[in-house]
Amino acid sequence: MSKFDLNSFIGTPDVMKNAVQNIDINKLVPYKNHCFKLYEGERLDDMVRSVLQYGIMIPIIVRTVPNSDNYEILSGHNRVNAAKIAGKKNVPAVVKENLPDEFAEVYVIETNLIQRGFKELRISEQAFAVAMRYKRLFDKKKLQAISDELTVLENGNKLRAPLEHEKESGNSDNYVRTRDVTAEEYGISHATVARLLRINELSNELKTMVDEGNIKIRPAVELSYIPREMQEMLVKAMSEQEVSVIDMKMAKQLREIASSYASPSEKIIAEVLCGTYGEDEKPKEKGEKVTIPKATYSRYLGGYSKKEANLIIEKALAYYFENKEGGMAAC
């Protein structure tokens, strides 16, 4: 497959006109949906030294901001950051006049991929890149197939055979091409494409936890199905309960709660985090173990379940002590 051609994908002569200008660094603002982490440590230090010695050799790419004299950075956030640290006043930039959002996003994503490579990106950045790729290249009918694949992936089933109307419309073939194009383009598996698309549905706070390894990929996919409001409640509860890791069991329970309750409470989310979800309301108290002789248990309770037997014992004890107290009062 040939390499993705950015120019052929977004280019029209008017939109692609280049005009290199020296822009006041104070007029440069980050891209509004920029989700890529800036360089840190040695990599940033190297860039700062390069800027101090040689200046910015490759112009950044910006677009004009309507009703403002500012410019939005599309490519070059790290170069601008290094230039600020180096004390530079101006930055060379290729200016795109009135560039639409749909084209701007492609610049932001593809230039990061060129500079760092897909596999070097954080998981949340990979998820964003894959999601934008689908959003720009494929329509909603084909996107629906992603949910079908996730069902297959998470349940360990085989892909279903295409339905008759799908054969006629070509939707099944289109989906296969969609999946294959994205997987091959980024050098990842079809399953990874599907999971990254789900992870992009997480809140920024949960995405950060995924990047830091506190939430693994599979639990993250489960959490992506809970509403955004509940995701925010979860982040708050994790802070209050001092819980930093969400495992697969917790994630499945939270997804179950999201599908079973119209408005899940913070209390039930806290129960999941504390490992008490689904247990009896009253915790078991530690104390001396009391046993009933096997013959006695078989005689009176043998035909009952453990839950029913416990209920009978409780009622019998209550009846016994009520009558005992009544007899003592009469004396």
Tab-separated table of C-alpha atoms in Angstrom:
chain	number	residue	atom	x	y	z
A	1	MET	CA	0.000	0.000	0.000
A	2	SER	CA	1.365	3.459	-0.848
A	3	LYS	CA	2.147	5.913	1.952
A	4	PHE	CA	-0.635	8.268	2.984
A	5	ASP	CA	-0.379	11.473	0.955
A	6	LEU	CA	-1.382	14.458	3.109
A	7	ASN	CA	-1.441	16.877	0.174
A	8	SER	CA	-3.723	14.758	-1.981
A	9	PHE	CA	-5.991	14.137	1.008
A	10	ILE	CA	-6.648	17.742	1.998
A	11	GLY	CA	-5.229	19.879	-0.746
A	12	THR	CA	-6.947	22.385	-2.928
A	13	PRO	CA	-4.905	25.136	-4.575
A	14	ASP	CA	-6.553	27.968	-2.600
A	15	VAL	CA	-6.339	26.236	0.755
A	16	MET	CA	-2.765	25.037	0.267
A	17	LYS	CA	-1.206	28.406	-0.618
A	18	ASN	CA	1.921	28.831	1.503
A	19	ALA	CA	3.160	32.159	2.825
A	20	VAL	CA	6.152	32.057	5.192
A	21	GLN	CA	6.076	34.908	7.689
A	22	ASN	CA	7.857	35.782	10.898
A	23	ILE	CA	5.104	35.704	13.517
A	24	ASP	CA	5.285	37.353	16.931
A	25	ILE	CA	5.571	34.432	19.349
A	26	ASN	CA	3.009	36.040	21.666
A	27	LYS	CA	0.395	35.834	18.902
A	28	LEU	CA	0.712	32.044	18.622
A	29	VAL	CA	-1.920	29.954	20.421
A	30	PRO	CA	-2.095	26.127	20.699
A	31	TYR	CA	-4.533	24.219	18.527
A	32	LYS	CA	-7.879	24.119	20.329
A	33	ASN	CA	-8.085	20.317	20.391
A	34	HIS	CA	-4.388	19.600	20.787
A	35	CYS	CA	-3.985	16.393	22.777
A	36	PHE	CA	-0.367	15.523	22.064
A	37	LYS	CA	2.096	15.742	24.935
A	38	LEU	CA	4.925	18.226	24.526
A	39	TYR	CA	8.530	17.073	24.685
A	40	GLU	CA	10.140	16.940	28.109
A	41	GLY	CA	13.539	16.225	29.597
A	42	GLU	CA	16.519	15.540	27.331
A	43	ARG	CA	14.478	15.741	24.134
A	44	LEU	CA	13.254	19.232	25.010
A	45	ASP	CA	16.736	20.305	26.126
A	46	ASP	CA	18.204	19.185	22.783
A	47	MET	CA	15.557	21.158	20.881
A	48	VAL	CA	16.208	24.302	22.954
A	49	ARG	CA	19.967	24.050	22.283
A	50	SER	CA	19.271	23.614	18.562
A	51	VAL	CA	16.997	26.676	18.493
A	52	LEU	CA	19.596	28.747	20.347
A	53	GLN	CA	22.338	27.714	17.923
A	54	TYR	CA	20.547	27.533	14.592
A	55	GLY	CA	17.108	29.067	15.126
A	56	ILE	CA	13.962	27.336	13.843
A	57	MET	CA	15.054	25.856	10.533
A	58	ILE	CA	11.697	24.314	9.552
A	59	PRO	CA	8.797	26.795	9.688
A	60	ILE	CA	5.810	25.880	11.813
A	61	ILE	CA	2.330	25.717	10.259
A	62	VAL	CA	-0.447	27.971	11.563
A	63	ARG	CA	-3.882	29.113	10.526
A	64	THR	CA	-5.480	32.492	10.954
A	65	VAL	CA	-7.971	32.906	13.812
A	66	PRO	CA	-11.212	34.678	12.758
A	67	ASN	CA	-11.764	38.133	14.309
A	68	SER	CA	-8.314	38.084	15.894
A	69	ASP	CA	-4.695	38.871	15.073
A	70	ASN	CA	-3.620	35.575	16.637
A	71	TYR	CA	-2.558	32.414	14.829
A	72	GLU	CA	-3.455	28.869	15.841
A	73	ILE	CA	-0.570	26.389	15.773
A	74	LEU	CA	-1.227	23.305	13.671
A	75	SER	CA	2.294	21.933	13.401
A	76	GLY	CA	5.177	23.014	15.607
A	77	HIS	CA	3.922	23.119	19.212
A	78	ASN	CA	7.264	21.725	20.430
A	79	ARG	CA	9.283	24.178	18.331
A	80	VAL	CA	7.281	27.094	19.704
A	81	ASN	CA	7.730	25.818	23.260
A	82	ALA	CA	11.494	25.512	22.726
A	83	ALA	CA	11.607	28.974	21.135
A	84	LYS	CA	9.889	30.493	24.193
A	85	ILE	CA	12.386	28.837	26.511
A	86	ALA	CA	15.226	30.056	24.281
A	87	GLY	CA	13.865	33.600	24.498
A	88	LYS	CA	12.959	33.991	20.823
A	89	LYS	CA	10.600	36.815	19.891
A	90	ASN	CA	9.501	35.629	16.445
A	91	VAL	CA	8.920	32.282	14.774
A	92	PRO	CA	8.909	31.513	11.012
A	93	ALA	CA	5.525	30.129	10.008
A	94	VAL	CA	3.607	28.926	6.980
A	95	VAL	CA	0.259	30.670	7.255
A	96	LYS	CA	-2.954	28.987	6.124
A	97	GLU	CA	-5.714	31.498	5.538
A	98	ASN	CA	-9.206	30.478	6.679
A	99	LEU	CA	-8.352	26.762	6.894
A	100	PRO	CA	-11.466	24.701	7.871
A	101	ASP	CA	-11.415	22.547	11.024
A	102	GLU	CA	-11.609	19.311	9.040
A	103	PHE	CA	-8.326	20.142	7.293
A	104	ALA	CA	-6.692	21.639	10.387
A	105	GLU	CA	-7.154	18.380	12.327
A	106	VAL	CA	-5.371	16.448	9.609
A	107	TYR	CA	-2.366	18.764	9.853
A	108	VAL	CA	-2.209	18.355	13.631
A	109	ILE	CA	-2.458	14.559	13.548
A	110	GLU	CA	-0.351	13.719	10.535
A	111	THR	CA	2.534	16.036	11.420
A	112	ASN	CA	2.757	14.447	14.872
A	113	LEU	CA	2.798	11.028	13.232
A	114	ILE	CA	5.561	12.099	10.861
A	115	GLN	CA	7.683	13.536	13.672
A	116	ARG	CA	7.237	10.789	16.253
A	117	GLY	CA	5.654	7.755	14.610
A	118	PHE	CA	2.398	6.130	15.611
A	119	LYS	CA	3.821	3.626	18.084
A	120	GLU	CA	5.740	6.347	19.921
A	121	LEU	CA	2.506	8.158	20.759
A	122	ARG	CA	0.728	7.675	24.073
A	123	ILE	CA	-2.321	5.414	23.959
A	124	SER	CA	-4.708	8.386	24.203
A	125	GLU	CA	-2.881	10.075	21.307
A	126	GLN	CA	-3.115	6.907	19.219
A	127	ALA	CA	-6.833	6.733	20.017
A	128	PHE	CA	-7.343	10.338	18.919
A	129	ALA	CA	-5.409	9.802	15.681
A	130	VAL	CA	-7.330	6.658	14.757
A	131	ALA	CA	-10.687	8.264	15.620
A	132	MET	CA	-9.982	11.315	13.480
A	133	ARG	CA	-8.845	9.066	10.649
A	134	TYR	CA	-12.193	7.270	10.684
A	135	LYS	CA	-14.122	10.482	11.118
A	136	ARG	CA	-12.590	12.056	8.034
A	137	LEU	CA	-12.401	9.059	5.714
A	138	PHE	CA	-15.516	7.005	6.401
A	139	ASP	CA	-19.230	7.609	6.833
A	140	LYS	CA	-21.499	6.678	9.741
A	141	LYS	CA	-22.771	3.453	8.175
A	142	LYS	CA	-19.249	2.062	8.102
A	143	LEU	CA	-18.526	3.318	11.618
A	144	GLN	CA	-21.413	1.167	12.901
A	145	ALA	CA	-19.381	-1.898	11.993
A	146	ILE	CA	-16.854	-0.940	14.682
A	147	SER	CA	-19.367	-1.702	17.417
A	148	ASP	CA	-20.026	-5.078	15.806
A	149	GLU	CA	-16.339	-5.906	15.787
A	150	LEU	CA	-15.901	-4.873	19.425
A	151	THR	CA	-18.709	-7.210	20.416
A	152	VAL	CA	-16.875	-9.985	18.634
A	153	LEU	CA	-13.505	-9.054	20.132
A	154	GLU	CA	-14.651	-8.774	23.722
A	155	ASN	CA	-16.794	-11.912	23.687
A	156	GLY	CA	-14.332	-14.099	21.827
A	157	ASN	CA	-16.785	-14.997	19.048
A	158	LYS	CA	-16.126	-15.329	15.361
A	159	LEU	CA	-17.130	-12.635	12.918
A	160	ARG	CA	-20.678	-13.206	11.745
A	161	ALA	CA	-21.358	-13.809	8.085
A	162	PRO	CA	-22.617	-10.697	6.252
A	163	LEU	CA	-26.381	-10.398	5.979
A	164	GLU	CA	-28.066	-10.486	2.573
A	165	HIS	CA	-28.754	-6.743	2.500
A	166	GLU	CA	-25.110	-6.110	3.412
A	167	LYS	CA	-23.961	-8.266	0.524
A	168	GLU	CA	-26.150	-6.309	-1.835
A	169	SER	CA	-25.124	-2.894	-0.528
A	170	GLY	CA	-21.458	-3.748	-0.170
A	171	ASN	CA	-21.346	-2.581	3.459
A	172	SER	CA	-19.484	-5.690	4.589
A	173	ASP	CA	-16.776	-5.246	1.950
A	174	ASN	CA	-16.528	-1.531	2.719
A	175	TYR	CA	-16.032	-2.241	6.408
A	176	VAL	CA	-13.281	-4.748	5.708
A	177	ARG	CA	-11.509	-2.162	3.552
A	178	THR	CA	-12.008	0.506	6.233
A	179	ARG	CA	-10.540	-1.693	8.940
A	180	ASP	CA	-7.692	-2.916	6.737
A	181	VAL	CA	-6.707	0.571	5.554
A	182	THR	CA	-6.419	1.968	9.075
A	183	ALA	CA	-4.680	-1.098	10.503
A	184	GLU	CA	-2.124	-1.197	7.693
A	185	GLU	CA	-1.602	2.564	7.697
A	186	TYR	CA	-0.580	2.610	11.356
A	187	GLY	CA	0.978	-0.843	11.539
A	188	ILE	CA	-1.453	-2.197	14.121
A	189	SER	CA	-3.964	-5.045	14.298
A	190	HIS	CA	-7.665	-4.772	13.472
A	191	ALA	CA	-8.476	-5.453	17.133
A	192	THR	CA	-6.252	-2.567	18.222
A	193	VAL	CA	-8.010	-0.214	15.801
A	194	ALA	CA	-11.386	-1.115	17.314
A	195	ARG	CA	-10.191	-0.770	20.899
A	196	LEU	CA	-8.478	2.573	20.305
A	197	LEU	CA	-11.705	3.941	18.856
A	198	ARG	CA	-13.465	3.015	22.105
A	199	ILE	CA	-10.707	4.495	24.297
A	200	ASN	CA	-11.165	7.815	22.514
A	201	GLU	CA	-14.643	7.944	24.123
A	202	LEU	CA	-13.135	8.221	27.626
A	203	SER	CA	-12.863	11.478	29.553
A	204	ASN	CA	-9.477	13.207	29.554
A	205	GLU	CA	-8.872	12.169	33.168
A	206	LEU	CA	-9.465	8.491	32.413
A	207	LYS	CA	-7.328	8.712	29.259
A	208	THR	CA	-4.478	9.996	31.423
A	209	MET	CA	-4.869	6.958	33.694
A	210	VAL	CA	-4.682	4.723	30.624
A	211	ASP	CA	-1.489	6.471	29.491
A	212	GLU	CA	0.015	6.035	32.956
A	213	GLY	CA	-0.855	2.333	33.038
A	214	ASN	CA	-3.354	2.552	35.918
A	215	ILE	CA	-6.096	1.376	33.562
A	216	LYS	CA	-5.177	-1.338	31.064
A	217	ILE	CA	-6.573	-1.493	27.530
A	218	ARG	CA	-9.345	-4.044	28.105
A	219	PRO	CA	-10.772	-2.374	31.258
A	220	ALA	CA	-10.539	0.960	29.435
A	221	VAL	CA	-12.733	-0.399	26.639
A	222	GLU	CA	-15.334	-1.484	29.229
A	223	LEU	CA	-15.295	1.966	30.844
A	224	SER	CA	-15.782	3.642	27.464
A	225	TYR	CA	-19.374	2.383	27.418
A	226	ILE	CA	-20.416	4.264	30.566
A	227	PRO	CA	-21.858	7.778	30.115
A	228	ARG	CA	-19.533	10.772	30.426
A	229	GLU	CA	-21.328	11.994	33.571
A	230	MET	CA	-20.693	8.650	35.270
A	231	GLN	CA	-17.067	8.734	34.111
A	232	GLU	CA	-16.674	12.061	35.905
A	233	MET	CA	-18.296	10.600	39.034
A	234	LEU	CA	-15.853	7.701	38.844
A	235	VAL	CA	-12.828	10.006	38.692
A	236	LYS	CA	-14.131	11.919	41.717
A	237	ALA	CA	-14.823	8.704	43.653
A	238	MET	CA	-11.333	7.371	42.859
A	239	SER	CA	-9.833	10.508	44.376
A	240	GLU	CA	-12.031	10.335	47.484
A	241	GLN	CA	-11.431	6.602	48.017
A	242	GLU	CA	-7.733	6.938	47.174
A	243	VAL	CA	-8.029	4.275	44.483
A	244	SER	CA	-5.604	4.654	41.574
A	245	VAL	CA	-6.134	1.418	39.606
A	246	ILE	CA	-9.219	0.076	37.816
A	247	ASP	CA	-9.033	-3.638	37.036
A	248	MET	CA	-11.189	-5.711	34.701
A	249	LYS	CA	-13.607	-6.804	37.452
A	250	MET	CA	-14.278	-3.205	38.494
A	251	ALA	CA	-14.671	-2.072	34.892
A	252	LYS	CA	-17.220	-4.796	34.128
A	253	GLN	CA	-19.187	-3.961	37.288
A	254	LEU	CA	-19.238	-0.257	36.403
A	255	ARG	CA	-20.466	-1.026	32.886
A	256	GLU	CA	-23.153	-3.292	34.374
A	257	ILE	CA	-24.243	-0.494	36.724
A	258	ALA	CA	-24.355	2.000	33.844
A	259	SER	CA	-26.721	-0.266	31.926
A	260	SER	CA	-28.894	-1.101	34.965
A	261	TYR	CA	-29.356	2.283	36.643
A	262	ALA	CA	-30.798	5.414	35.095
A	263	SER	CA	-28.798	7.602	37.506
A	264	PRO	CA	-26.067	5.651	39.325
A	265	SER	CA	-25.141	7.123	42.708
A	266	GLU	CA	-21.677	7.976	43.970
A	267	LYS	CA	-22.250	5.448	46.757
A	268	ILE	CA	-22.607	2.481	44.409
A	269	ILE	CA	-19.522	3.572	42.445
A	270	ALA	CA	-17.602	3.761	45.731
A	271	GLU	CA	-18.766	0.224	46.559
A	272	VAL	CA	-17.201	-1.024	43.323
A	273	LEU	CA	-13.927	0.728	44.126
A	274	CYS	CA	-13.892	-0.678	47.663
A	275	GLY	CA	-14.730	-4.205	46.508
A	276	THR	CA	-18.046	-4.372	48.378
A	277	TYR	CA	-20.408	-4.100	45.394
A	278	GLY	CA	-22.971	-6.918	45.442
A	279	GLU	CA	-22.292	-7.950	49.024
A	280	ASP	CA	-24.865	-7.822	51.843
A	281	GLU	CA	-25.477	-4.337	53.192
A	282	LYS	CA	-24.271	-5.308	56.660
A	283	PRO	CA	-20.634	-6.443	56.713
A	284	LYS	CA	-19.795	-9.689	58.408
A	285	GLU	CA	-18.574	-9.155	61.944
A	286	LYS	CA	-15.575	-11.031	63.201
A	287	GLY	CA	-16.227	-13.234	66.230
A	288	GLU	CA	-16.356	-16.753	67.584
A	289	LYS	CA	-17.573	-19.302	65.059
A	290	VAL	CA	-20.820	-21.051	66.076
A	291	THR	CA	-21.636	-24.475	64.634
A	292	ILE	CA	-24.787	-26.598	64.612
A	293	PRO	CA	-24.448	-30.374	64.994
A	294	LYS	CA	-24.792	-32.063	61.622
A	295	ALA	CA	-27.658	-34.288	62.800
A	296	THR	CA	-29.619	-31.282	64.102
A	297	TYR	CA	-29.013	-29.319	60.887
A	298	SER	CA	-30.116	-32.262	58.736
A	299	ARG	CA	-33.216	-32.878	60.873
A	300	TYR	CA	-34.572	-29.341	60.796
A	301	LEU	CA	-32.841	-27.518	57.925
A	302	GLY	CA	-31.661	-30.189	55.504
A	303	GLY	CA	-34.251	-29.366	52.868
A	304	TYR	CA	-33.544	-25.625	52.816
A	305	SER	CA	-30.950	-23.476	51.052
A	306	LYS	CA	-28.278	-21.784	53.164
A	307	LYS	CA	-30.042	-18.429	52.831
A	308	GLU	CA	-33.382	-19.923	53.888
A	309	ALA	CA	-31.730	-21.787	56.773
A	310	ASN	CA	-30.132	-18.572	58.077
A	311	LEU	CA	-33.525	-16.838	57.958
A	312	ILE	CA	-35.203	-19.668	59.896
A	313	ILE	CA	-32.464	-19.625	62.548
A	314	GLU	CA	-32.774	-15.851	62.920
A	315	LYS	CA	-36.565	-16.024	63.369
A	316	ALA	CA	-36.275	-18.942	65.783
A	317	LEU	CA	-33.781	-17.062	67.943
A	318	ALA	CA	-35.927	-13.939	67.929
A	319	TYR	CA	-38.980	-15.976	68.978
A	320	TYR	CA	-36.996	-17.708	71.733
A	321	PHE	CA	-35.651	-14.525	73.327
A	322	GLU	CA	-38.972	-12.676	73.052
A	323	ASN	CA	-40.749	-15.457	74.971
A	324	LYS	CA	-37.900	-15.778	77.461
A	325	GLU	CA	-38.020	-12.055	78.295
A	326	GLY	CA	-41.822	-12.205	78.612
A	327	GLY	CA	-41.623	-15.150	81.063
A	328	MET	CA	-39.057	-13.393	83.249
A	329	ALA	CA	-41.197	-10.249	83.458
A	330	ALA	CA	-44.178	-12.300	84.641
A	331	CYS	CA	-42.143	-13.723	87.515
